[in-house]
Coordinates of C-alpha atoms and ligand atoms in Angstrom, one line a residue:
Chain A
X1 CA 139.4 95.7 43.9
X2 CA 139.4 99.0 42.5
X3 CA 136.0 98.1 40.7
X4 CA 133.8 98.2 43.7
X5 CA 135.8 100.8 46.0
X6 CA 137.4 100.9 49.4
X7 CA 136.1 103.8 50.6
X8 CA 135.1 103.2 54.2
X9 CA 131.8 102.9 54.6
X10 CA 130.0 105.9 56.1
X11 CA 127.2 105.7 59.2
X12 CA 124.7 107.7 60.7
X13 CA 126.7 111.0 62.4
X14 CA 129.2 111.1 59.5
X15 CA 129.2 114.4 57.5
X16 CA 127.4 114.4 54.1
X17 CA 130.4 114.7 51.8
X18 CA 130.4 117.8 49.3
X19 CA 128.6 117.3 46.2
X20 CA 130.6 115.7 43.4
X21 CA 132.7 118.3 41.6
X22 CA 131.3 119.2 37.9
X23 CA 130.5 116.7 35.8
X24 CA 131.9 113.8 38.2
X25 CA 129.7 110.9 38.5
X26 CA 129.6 109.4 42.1
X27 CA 128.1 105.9 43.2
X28 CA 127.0 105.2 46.4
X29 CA 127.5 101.8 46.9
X30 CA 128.1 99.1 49.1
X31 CA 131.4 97.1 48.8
X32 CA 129.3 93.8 48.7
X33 CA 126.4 94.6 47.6
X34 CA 125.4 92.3 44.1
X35 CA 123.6 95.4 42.6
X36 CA 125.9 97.8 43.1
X37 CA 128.0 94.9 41.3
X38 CA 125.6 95.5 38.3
X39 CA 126.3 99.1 37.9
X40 CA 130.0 98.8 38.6
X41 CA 130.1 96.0 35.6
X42 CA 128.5 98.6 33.2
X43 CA 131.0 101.3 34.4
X44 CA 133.9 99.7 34.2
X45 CA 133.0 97.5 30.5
X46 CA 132.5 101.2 29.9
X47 CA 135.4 102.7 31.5
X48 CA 133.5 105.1 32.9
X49 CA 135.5 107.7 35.5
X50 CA 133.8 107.9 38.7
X51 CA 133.4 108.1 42.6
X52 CA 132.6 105.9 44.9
X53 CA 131.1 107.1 48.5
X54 CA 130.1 103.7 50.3
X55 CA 127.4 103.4 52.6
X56 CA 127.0 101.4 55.9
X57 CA 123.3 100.1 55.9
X58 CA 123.0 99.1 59.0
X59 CA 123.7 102.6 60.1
X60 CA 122.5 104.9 57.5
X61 CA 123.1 108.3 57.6
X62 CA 120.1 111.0 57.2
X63 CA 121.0 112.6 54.6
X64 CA 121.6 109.4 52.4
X65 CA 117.7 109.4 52.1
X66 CA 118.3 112.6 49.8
X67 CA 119.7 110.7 47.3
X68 CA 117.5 107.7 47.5
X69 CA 114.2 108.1 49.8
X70 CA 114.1 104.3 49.7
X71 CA 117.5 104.2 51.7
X72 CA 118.8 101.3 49.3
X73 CA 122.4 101.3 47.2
X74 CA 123.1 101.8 44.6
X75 CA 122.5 105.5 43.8
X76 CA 124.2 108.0 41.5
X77 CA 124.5 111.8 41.4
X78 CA 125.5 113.7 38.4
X79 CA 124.9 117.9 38.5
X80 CA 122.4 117.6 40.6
X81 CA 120.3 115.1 39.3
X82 CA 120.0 111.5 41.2
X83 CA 118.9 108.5 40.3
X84 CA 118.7 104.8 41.8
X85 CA 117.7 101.0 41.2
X86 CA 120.7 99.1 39.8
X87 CA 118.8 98.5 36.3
X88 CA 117.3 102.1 35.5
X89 CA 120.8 103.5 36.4
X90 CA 122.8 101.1 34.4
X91 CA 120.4 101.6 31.3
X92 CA 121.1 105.4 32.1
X93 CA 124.7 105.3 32.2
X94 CA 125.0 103.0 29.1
X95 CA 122.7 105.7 27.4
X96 CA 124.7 108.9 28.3
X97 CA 128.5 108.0 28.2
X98 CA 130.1 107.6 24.8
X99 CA 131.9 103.9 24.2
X100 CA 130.4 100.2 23.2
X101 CA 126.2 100.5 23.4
X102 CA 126.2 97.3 25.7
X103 CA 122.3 97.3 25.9
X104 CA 121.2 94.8 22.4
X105 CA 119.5 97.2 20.1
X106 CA 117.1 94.4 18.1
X107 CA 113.7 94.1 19.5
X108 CA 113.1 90.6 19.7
X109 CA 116.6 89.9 21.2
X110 CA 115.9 92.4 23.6
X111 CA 113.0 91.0 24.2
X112 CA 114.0 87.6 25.0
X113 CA 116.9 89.1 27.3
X114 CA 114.3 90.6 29.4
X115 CA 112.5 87.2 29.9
X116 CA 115.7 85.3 30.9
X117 CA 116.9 88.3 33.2
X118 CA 113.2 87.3 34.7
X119 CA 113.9 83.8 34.6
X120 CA 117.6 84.1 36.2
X121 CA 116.6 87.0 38.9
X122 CA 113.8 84.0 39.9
X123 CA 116.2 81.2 40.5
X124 CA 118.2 83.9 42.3
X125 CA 115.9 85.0 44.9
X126 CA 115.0 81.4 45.5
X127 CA 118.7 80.6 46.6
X128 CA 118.5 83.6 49.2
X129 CA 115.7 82.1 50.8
X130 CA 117.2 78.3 50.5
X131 CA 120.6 79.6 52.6
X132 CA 117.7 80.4 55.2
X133 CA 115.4 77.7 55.3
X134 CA 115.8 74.6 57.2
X135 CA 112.7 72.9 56.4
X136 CA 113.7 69.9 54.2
X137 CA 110.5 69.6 52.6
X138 CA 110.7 73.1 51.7
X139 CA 114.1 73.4 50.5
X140 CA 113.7 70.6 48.2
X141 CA 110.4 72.7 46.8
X142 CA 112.6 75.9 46.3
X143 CA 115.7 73.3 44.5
X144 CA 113.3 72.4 42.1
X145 CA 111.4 75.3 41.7
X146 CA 115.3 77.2 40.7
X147 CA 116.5 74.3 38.9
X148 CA 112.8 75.2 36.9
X149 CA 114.1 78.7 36.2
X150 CA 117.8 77.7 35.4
X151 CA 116.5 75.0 32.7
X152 CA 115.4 78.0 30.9
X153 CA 118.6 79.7 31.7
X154 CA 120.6 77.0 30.1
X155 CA 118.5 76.6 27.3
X156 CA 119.1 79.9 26.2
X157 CA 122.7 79.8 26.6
X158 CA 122.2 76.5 24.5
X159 CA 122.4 79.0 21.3
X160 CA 125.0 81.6 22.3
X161 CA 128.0 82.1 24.8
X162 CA 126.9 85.3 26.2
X163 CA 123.3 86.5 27.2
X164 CA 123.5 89.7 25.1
X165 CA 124.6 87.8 22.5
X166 CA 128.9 87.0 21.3
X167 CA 130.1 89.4 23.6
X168 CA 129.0 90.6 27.2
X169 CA 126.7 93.0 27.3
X170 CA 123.8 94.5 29.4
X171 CA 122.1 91.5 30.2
X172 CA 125.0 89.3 31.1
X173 CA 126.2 92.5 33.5
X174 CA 122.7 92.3 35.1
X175 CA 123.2 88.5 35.6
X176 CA 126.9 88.2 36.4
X177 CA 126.5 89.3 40.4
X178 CA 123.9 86.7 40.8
X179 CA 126.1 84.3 39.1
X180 CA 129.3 85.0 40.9
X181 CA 127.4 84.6 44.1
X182 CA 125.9 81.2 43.3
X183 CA 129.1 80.2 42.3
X184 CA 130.6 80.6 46.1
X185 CA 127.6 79.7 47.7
X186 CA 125.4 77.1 45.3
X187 CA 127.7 75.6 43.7
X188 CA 125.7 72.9 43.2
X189 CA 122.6 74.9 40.6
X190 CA 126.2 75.9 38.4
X191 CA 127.8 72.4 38.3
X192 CA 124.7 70.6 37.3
X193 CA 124.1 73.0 34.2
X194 CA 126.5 73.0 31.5
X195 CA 126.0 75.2 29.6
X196 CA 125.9 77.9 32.3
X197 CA 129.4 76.4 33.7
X198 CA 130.8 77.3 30.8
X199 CA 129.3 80.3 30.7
X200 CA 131.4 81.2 34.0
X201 CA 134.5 80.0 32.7
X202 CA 133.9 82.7 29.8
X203 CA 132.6 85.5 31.7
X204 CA 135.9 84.7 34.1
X205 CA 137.6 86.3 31.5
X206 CA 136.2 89.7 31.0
X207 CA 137.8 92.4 31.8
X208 CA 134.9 94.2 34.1
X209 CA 134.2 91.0 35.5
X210 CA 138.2 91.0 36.3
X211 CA 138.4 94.1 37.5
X212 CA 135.1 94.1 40.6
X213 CA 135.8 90.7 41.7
X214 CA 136.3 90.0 45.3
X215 CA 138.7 87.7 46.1
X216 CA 136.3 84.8 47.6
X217 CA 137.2 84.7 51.3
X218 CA 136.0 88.5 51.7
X219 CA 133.3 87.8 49.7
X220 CA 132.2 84.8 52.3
X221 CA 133.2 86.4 55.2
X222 CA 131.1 89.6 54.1
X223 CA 128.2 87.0 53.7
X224 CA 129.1 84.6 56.8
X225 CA 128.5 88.2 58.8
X226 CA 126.0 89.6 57.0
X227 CA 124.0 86.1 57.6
X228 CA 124.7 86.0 61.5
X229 CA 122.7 89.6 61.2
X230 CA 125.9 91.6 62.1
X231 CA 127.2 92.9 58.7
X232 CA 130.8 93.7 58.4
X233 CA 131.2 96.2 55.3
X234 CA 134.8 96.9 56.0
X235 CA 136.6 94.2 55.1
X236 CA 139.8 94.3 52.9
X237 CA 141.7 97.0 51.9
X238 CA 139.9 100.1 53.7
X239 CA 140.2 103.8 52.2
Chain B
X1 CA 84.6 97.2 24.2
X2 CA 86.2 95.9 21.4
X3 CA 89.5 96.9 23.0
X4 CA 90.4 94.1 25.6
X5 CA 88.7 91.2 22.8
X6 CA 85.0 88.9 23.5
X7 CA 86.1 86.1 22.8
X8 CA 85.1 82.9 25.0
X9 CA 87.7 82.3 27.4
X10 CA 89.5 78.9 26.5
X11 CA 89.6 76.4 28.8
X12 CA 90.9 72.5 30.0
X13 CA 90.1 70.3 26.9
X14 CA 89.5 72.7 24.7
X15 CA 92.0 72.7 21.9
X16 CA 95.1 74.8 21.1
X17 CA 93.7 76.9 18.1
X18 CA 96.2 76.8 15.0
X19 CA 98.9 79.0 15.0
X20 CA 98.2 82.6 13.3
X21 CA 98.4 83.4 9.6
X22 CA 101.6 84.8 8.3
X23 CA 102.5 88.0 9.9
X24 CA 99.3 88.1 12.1
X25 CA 99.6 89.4 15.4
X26 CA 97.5 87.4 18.2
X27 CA 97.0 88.2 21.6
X28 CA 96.6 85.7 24.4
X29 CA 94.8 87.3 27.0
X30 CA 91.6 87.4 29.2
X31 CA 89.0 90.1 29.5
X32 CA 89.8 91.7 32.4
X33 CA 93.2 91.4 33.1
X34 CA 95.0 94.6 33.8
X35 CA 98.2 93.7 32.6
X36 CA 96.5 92.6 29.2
X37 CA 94.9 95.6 29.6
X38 CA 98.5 97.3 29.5
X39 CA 99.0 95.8 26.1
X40 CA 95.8 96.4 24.8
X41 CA 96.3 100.4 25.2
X42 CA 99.8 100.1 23.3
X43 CA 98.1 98.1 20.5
X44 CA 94.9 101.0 20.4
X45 CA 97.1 103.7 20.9
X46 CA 98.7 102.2 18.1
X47 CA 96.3 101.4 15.7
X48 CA 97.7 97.9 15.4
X49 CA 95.8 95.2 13.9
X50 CA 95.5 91.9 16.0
X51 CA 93.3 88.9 16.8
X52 CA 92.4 87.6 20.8
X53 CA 92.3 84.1 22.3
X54 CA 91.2 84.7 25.7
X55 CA 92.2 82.1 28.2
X56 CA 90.5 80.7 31.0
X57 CA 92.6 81.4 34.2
X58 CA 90.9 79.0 36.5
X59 CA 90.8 76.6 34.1
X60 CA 94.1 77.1 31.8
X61 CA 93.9 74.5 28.8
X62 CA 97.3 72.3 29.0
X63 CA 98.9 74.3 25.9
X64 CA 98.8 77.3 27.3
X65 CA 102.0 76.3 29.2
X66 CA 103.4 76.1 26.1
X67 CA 103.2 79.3 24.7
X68 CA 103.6 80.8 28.5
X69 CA 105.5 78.7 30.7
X70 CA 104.5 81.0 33.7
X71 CA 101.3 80.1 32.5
X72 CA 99.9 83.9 32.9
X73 CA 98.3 86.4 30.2
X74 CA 98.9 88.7 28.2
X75 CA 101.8 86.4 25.6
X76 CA 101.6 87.1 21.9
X77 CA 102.8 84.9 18.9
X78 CA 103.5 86.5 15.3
X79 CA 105.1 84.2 12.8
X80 CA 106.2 81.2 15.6
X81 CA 108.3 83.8 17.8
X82 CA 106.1 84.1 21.0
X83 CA 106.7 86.3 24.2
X84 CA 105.0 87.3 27.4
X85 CA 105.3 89.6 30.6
X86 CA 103.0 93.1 29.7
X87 CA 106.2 95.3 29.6
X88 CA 108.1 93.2 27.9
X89 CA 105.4 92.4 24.8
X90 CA 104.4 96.2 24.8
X91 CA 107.2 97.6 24.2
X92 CA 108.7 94.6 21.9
X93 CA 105.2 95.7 19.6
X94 CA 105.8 99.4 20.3
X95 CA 109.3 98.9 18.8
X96 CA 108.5 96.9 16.0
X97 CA 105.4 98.3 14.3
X98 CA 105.2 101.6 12.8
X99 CA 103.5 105.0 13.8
X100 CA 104.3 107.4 16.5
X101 CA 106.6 105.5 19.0
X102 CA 105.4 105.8 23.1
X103 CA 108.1 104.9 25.1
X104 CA 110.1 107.7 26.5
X105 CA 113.8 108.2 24.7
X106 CA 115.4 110.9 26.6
X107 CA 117.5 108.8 29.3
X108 CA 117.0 110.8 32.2
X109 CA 113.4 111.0 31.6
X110 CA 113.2 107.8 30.9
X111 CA 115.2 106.4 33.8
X112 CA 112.5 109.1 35.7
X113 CA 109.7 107.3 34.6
X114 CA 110.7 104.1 35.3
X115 CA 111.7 104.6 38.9
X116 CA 108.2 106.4 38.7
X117 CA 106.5 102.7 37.7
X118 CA 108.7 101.3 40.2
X119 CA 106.9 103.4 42.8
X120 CA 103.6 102.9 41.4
X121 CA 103.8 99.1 42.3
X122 CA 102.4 100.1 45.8
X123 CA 99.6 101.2 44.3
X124 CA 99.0 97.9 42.7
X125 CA 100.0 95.8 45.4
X126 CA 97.7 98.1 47.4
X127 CA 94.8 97.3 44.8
X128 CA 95.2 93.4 45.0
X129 CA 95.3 93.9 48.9
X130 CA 92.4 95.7 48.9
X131 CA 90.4 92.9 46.7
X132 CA 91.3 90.0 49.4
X133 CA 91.2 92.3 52.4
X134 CA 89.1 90.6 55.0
X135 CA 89.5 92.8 58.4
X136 CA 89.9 96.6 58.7
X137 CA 93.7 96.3 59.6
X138 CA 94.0 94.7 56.0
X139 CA 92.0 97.3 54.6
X140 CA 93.8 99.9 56.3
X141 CA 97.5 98.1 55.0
X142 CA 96.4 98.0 51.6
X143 CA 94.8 101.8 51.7
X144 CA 98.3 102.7 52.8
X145 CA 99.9 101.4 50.1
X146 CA 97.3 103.1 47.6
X147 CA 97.6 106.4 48.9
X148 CA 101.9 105.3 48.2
X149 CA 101.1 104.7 44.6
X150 CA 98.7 108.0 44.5
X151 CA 101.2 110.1 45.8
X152 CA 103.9 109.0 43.7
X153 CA 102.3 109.9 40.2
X154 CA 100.5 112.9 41.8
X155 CA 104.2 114.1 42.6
X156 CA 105.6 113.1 39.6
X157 CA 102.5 115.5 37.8
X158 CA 103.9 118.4 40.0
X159 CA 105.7 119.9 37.0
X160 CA 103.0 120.8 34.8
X161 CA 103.1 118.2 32.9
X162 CA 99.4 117.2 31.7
X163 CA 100.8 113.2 31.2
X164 CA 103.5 111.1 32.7
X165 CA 105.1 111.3 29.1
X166 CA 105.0 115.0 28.8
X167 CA 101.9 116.7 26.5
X168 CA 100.4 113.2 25.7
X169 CA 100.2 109.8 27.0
X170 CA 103.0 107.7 26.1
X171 CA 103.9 104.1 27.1
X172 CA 104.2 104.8 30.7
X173 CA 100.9 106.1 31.2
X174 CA 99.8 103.3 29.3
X175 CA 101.6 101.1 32.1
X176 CA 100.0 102.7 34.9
X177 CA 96.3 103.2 33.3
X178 CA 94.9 100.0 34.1
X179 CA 95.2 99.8 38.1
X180 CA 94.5 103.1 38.4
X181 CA 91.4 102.8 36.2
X182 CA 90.4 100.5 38.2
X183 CA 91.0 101.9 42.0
X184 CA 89.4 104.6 40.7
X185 CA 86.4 102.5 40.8
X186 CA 87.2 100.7 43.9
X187 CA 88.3 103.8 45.9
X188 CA 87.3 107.1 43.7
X189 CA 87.4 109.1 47.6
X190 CA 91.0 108.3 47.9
X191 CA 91.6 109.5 44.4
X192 CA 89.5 112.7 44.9
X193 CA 92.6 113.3 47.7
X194 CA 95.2 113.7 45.0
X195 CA 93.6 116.7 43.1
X196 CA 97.1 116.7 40.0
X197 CA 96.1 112.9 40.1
X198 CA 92.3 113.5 39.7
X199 CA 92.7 115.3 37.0
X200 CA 94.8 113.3 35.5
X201 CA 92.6 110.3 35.7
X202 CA 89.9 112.4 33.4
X203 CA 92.3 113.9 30.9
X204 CA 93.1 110.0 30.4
X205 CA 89.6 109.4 30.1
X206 CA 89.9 111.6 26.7
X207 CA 92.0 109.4 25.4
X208 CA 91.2 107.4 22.1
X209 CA 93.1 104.2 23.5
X210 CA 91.8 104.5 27.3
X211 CA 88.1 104.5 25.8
X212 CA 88.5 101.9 22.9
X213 CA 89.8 99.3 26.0
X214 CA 87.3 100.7 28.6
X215 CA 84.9 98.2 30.6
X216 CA 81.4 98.4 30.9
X217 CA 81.4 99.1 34.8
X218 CA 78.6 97.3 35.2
X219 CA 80.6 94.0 33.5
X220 CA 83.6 94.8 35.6
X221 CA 81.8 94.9 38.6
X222 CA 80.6 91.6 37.9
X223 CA 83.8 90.3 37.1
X224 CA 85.4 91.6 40.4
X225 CA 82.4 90.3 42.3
X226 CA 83.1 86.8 41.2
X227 CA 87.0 87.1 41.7
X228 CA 86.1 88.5 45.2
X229 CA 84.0 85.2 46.0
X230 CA 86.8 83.0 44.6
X231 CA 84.3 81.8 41.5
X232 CA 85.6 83.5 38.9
X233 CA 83.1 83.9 35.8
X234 CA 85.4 85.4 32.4
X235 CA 83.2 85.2 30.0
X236 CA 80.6 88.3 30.8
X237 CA 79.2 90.3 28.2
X238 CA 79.0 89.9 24.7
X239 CA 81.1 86.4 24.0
X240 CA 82.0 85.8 20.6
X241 CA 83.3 82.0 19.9
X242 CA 86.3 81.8 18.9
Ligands
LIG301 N1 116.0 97.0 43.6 C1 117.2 97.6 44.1 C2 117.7 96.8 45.2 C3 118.9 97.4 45.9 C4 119.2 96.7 47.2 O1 118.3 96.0 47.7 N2 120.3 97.0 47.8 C5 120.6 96.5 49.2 C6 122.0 96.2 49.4 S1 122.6 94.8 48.5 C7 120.3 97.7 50.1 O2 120.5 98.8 49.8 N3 119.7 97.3 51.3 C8 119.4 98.3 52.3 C9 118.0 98.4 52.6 O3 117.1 97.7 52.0 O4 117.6 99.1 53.6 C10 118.2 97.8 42.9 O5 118.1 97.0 42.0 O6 119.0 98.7 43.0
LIG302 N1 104.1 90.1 35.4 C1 103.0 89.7 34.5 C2 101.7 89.6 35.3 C3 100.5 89.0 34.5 C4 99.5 88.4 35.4 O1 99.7 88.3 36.6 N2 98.3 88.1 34.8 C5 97.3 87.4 35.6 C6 95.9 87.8 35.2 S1 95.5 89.5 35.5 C7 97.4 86.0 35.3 O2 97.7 85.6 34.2 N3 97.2 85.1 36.3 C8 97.2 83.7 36.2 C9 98.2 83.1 37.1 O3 99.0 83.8 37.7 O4 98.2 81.8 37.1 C10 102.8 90.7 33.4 O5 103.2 91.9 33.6 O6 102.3 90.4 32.3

């Protein structure tokens, strides 16, 4: 579980660690959290060296608000400069650090990435609010509303394996933490889709998706706590 | 006005006009819109030659879900490839056609400026809250949230930079133009409070694409009125059939 780091997670009182040493990228992150995920896909597709301070959210320190004056993870610092939201970092870092461009460089492709990020990050937010809601009538809306978005997932994946195209890339790192969550905890939106299915089965096998996967019983009892409003961030293996 | 396109808004019944000739850009949009608005500025700025079907939002004829399955303007279609969402099609045509390009490619800047438009969201949920704002305490909510978004570019304009883009306006002043354009109308005292952001607002004024896609106030005004009543009348000013 190197990919997302053990670092314990650091609350309100804790010192404000030095600033990272020349030239060292650090991440503040969040063991669990699915956009850190993102960025921590890009860095290690990338192989990217960096540091890893985690913060406890619940309990945020002051001085975290430095780095991000919305308070949220993931954030980076680089010589001074600091940046945050898991898709402008991750386009940054893919910029900046030599190795495989993983963002598609043809406009329309691109394009249509974009759209079906859109589409996926929909059907996403829907199944937040399903684990939830207890309405019947309404969950049944928001089913049919994310199958909606997922037809237009599948569809797309209908002409080739990965999102960005025959190999992972930008867009597929965007979607994979959204994915990997479904996968634990609607099952039932993966199963019913083929196409996306095999999709998982594919993206199983890639190296960054190897290397910040949690193995699933942290990753439910992260979620089991984090639902019961009581949030447990260290869990596992604790630096 | 030629900008943001006078043609009749198309509506239920009417029918889907055939598809544009060979290599011809087209524009689905509607008069007013300020996300259309967004792509008309990229297009001016631009120079880049198109055609308009403007579409009835009240009364969205059944294709239209075809083209834009979200059903919402702007989408554009060039030879059968069709997109939509105003930051996606703007920078797909600022990418593909020629001339100066507008988006930002240093990656710190540009990571800058998009955390910027991030940011600049309050302002425009504060503008839509303002618009449907029924009591004081929702007035007050959604002035909050403007003053959010004012702040945020007035800081950003804090080092000495006469655009968001640096010396000239680039796509992400083209992003934030239209909201801004029109709080300015809505709440030009709130504006006068950010005095970087003021002047701002009238250097952008200068600019060839802000003024080619400018409204008649007088038709906006009308247009907002009718939006504000819930009787929303699109086709105001010169109408050309399409
Ligand atoms: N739009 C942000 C969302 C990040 C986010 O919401 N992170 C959560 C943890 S998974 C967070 O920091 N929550 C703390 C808070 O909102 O106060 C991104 O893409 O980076
Ligand atoms: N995210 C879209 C928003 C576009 C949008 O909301 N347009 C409005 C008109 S200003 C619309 O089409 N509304 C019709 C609807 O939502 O049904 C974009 O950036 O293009």
């Amino acid at each position: 579980m190197a990919g997302m780091g053990n670092a314990k997670h650091l609350k309100a009182g804790d010192a404000e660690p030095a600033p990272p040493a020349k030239d060292v990228l650090r991440v503040y992150g969040m063991k669990f959290c699915l956009y850190v995920h993102r960025l921590k896909l890009v860095l290690a597709a990338k192989d990217i060296k960096h540091e890893t301070v985690n913060i406890d959210l619940q309990k945020k320190p002051d001085w975290f608000f430095q780095k991000n004056p919305r308070g949220k993870v993931p954030a980076i610092e680089k010589n001074g400069e600091t940046l945050y939201e898991s898709d402008i970092m991750s386009e940054y870092v893919d910029e900046i650090y030599p190795g495989r461009r993983l963002q598609t460089s043809d406009p329309l492709q691109n394009a249509k990435e974009k759209l079906v990020l859109g589409d996926f990050n929909e059907a996403a937010n829907k199944c937040y609010t399903l684990s939830r809601e207890n309405d019947d009538n309404k969950r049944s809306a928001l089913s049919t509303a994310i199958q909606a978005s997922l037809d237009k997932v599948e569809k797309f994946l209908g002409n080739s394996p990965y999102f960005s195209g025959q190999r992972p890339g930008f867009t597929d790192y965007m979607i994979w933490p959204h994915v990997e969550r479904m996968l634990l905890f609607n099952s039932e939106f993966i199963k019913g889709n083929l196409n996306i299915a095999s999709y998982c089965d594919r993206m199983g096998n890639d190296e960054a998706v190897k290397a910040c996967r949690h193995p699933a019983d942290l990753q439910i009892q992260f979620f089991e706590s984090y639902k019961a409003g009581n949030a447990i961030y260290d869990i596992g293996t604790v630096e | 006005m030629a900008g943001m396109g006078n043609g009749k808004h198309l509506e239920t019944g009417e029918p889907r006009p055939s598809p544009p000739g060979n290599d011809v850009l087209r524009v689905y949009g509607m008069k007013f819109c300020p996300y259309v608005h967004r792509l008309k500025l990229v297009l001016a700025a631009k120079d880049i030659p198109h055609e308009t079907v403007n579409i009835n939002l009240s009364k969205k004829p059944e294709w239209y879900f075809d083209i834009n399955p979200l059903g919402k303007v702007p989408s554009i279609e060039k030879n059968g490839i069709i997109l939509y969402e105003s930051d996606v099609t703007s920078y797909y045509v600022d990418e593909t056609y020629a001339g100066k390009k507008l988006a930002t490619v240093d990656p710190l800047k540009k990571a800058r400026e998009q955390i910027l438009l991030g940011a600049w969201g309050n302002g425009i949920s504060g503008f839509y809250g303002y618009l449907r704002s029924k009591t004081p305490e929702e007035k007050d909510a959604a002035e909050t949230k403007i003053r959010a978004g004012f702040k945020a570019v007035d800081d950003y304009l804090n080092n000495g930079n006469q655009f968001v883009c640096g010396s000239g306006p680039g796509f992400t002043d083209y992003m934030i133009w239209p909201h801004l354009e029109r709080l300015a109308l809505a709440v030009p005292s709130i504006l006068k409070e950010y005095a970087l952001l003021q002047a701002y607002f009238d250097r952008m004024g200068e600019d060839k694409a802000v003024k080619a896609c400018r409204h008649v106030v007088d038709h906006y005004n009308q247009f907002i009125e009718g939006y504000a009543k819930g009787n929303v009348v699109y086709d105001i000013g010169t109408v050309e059939a399409y």
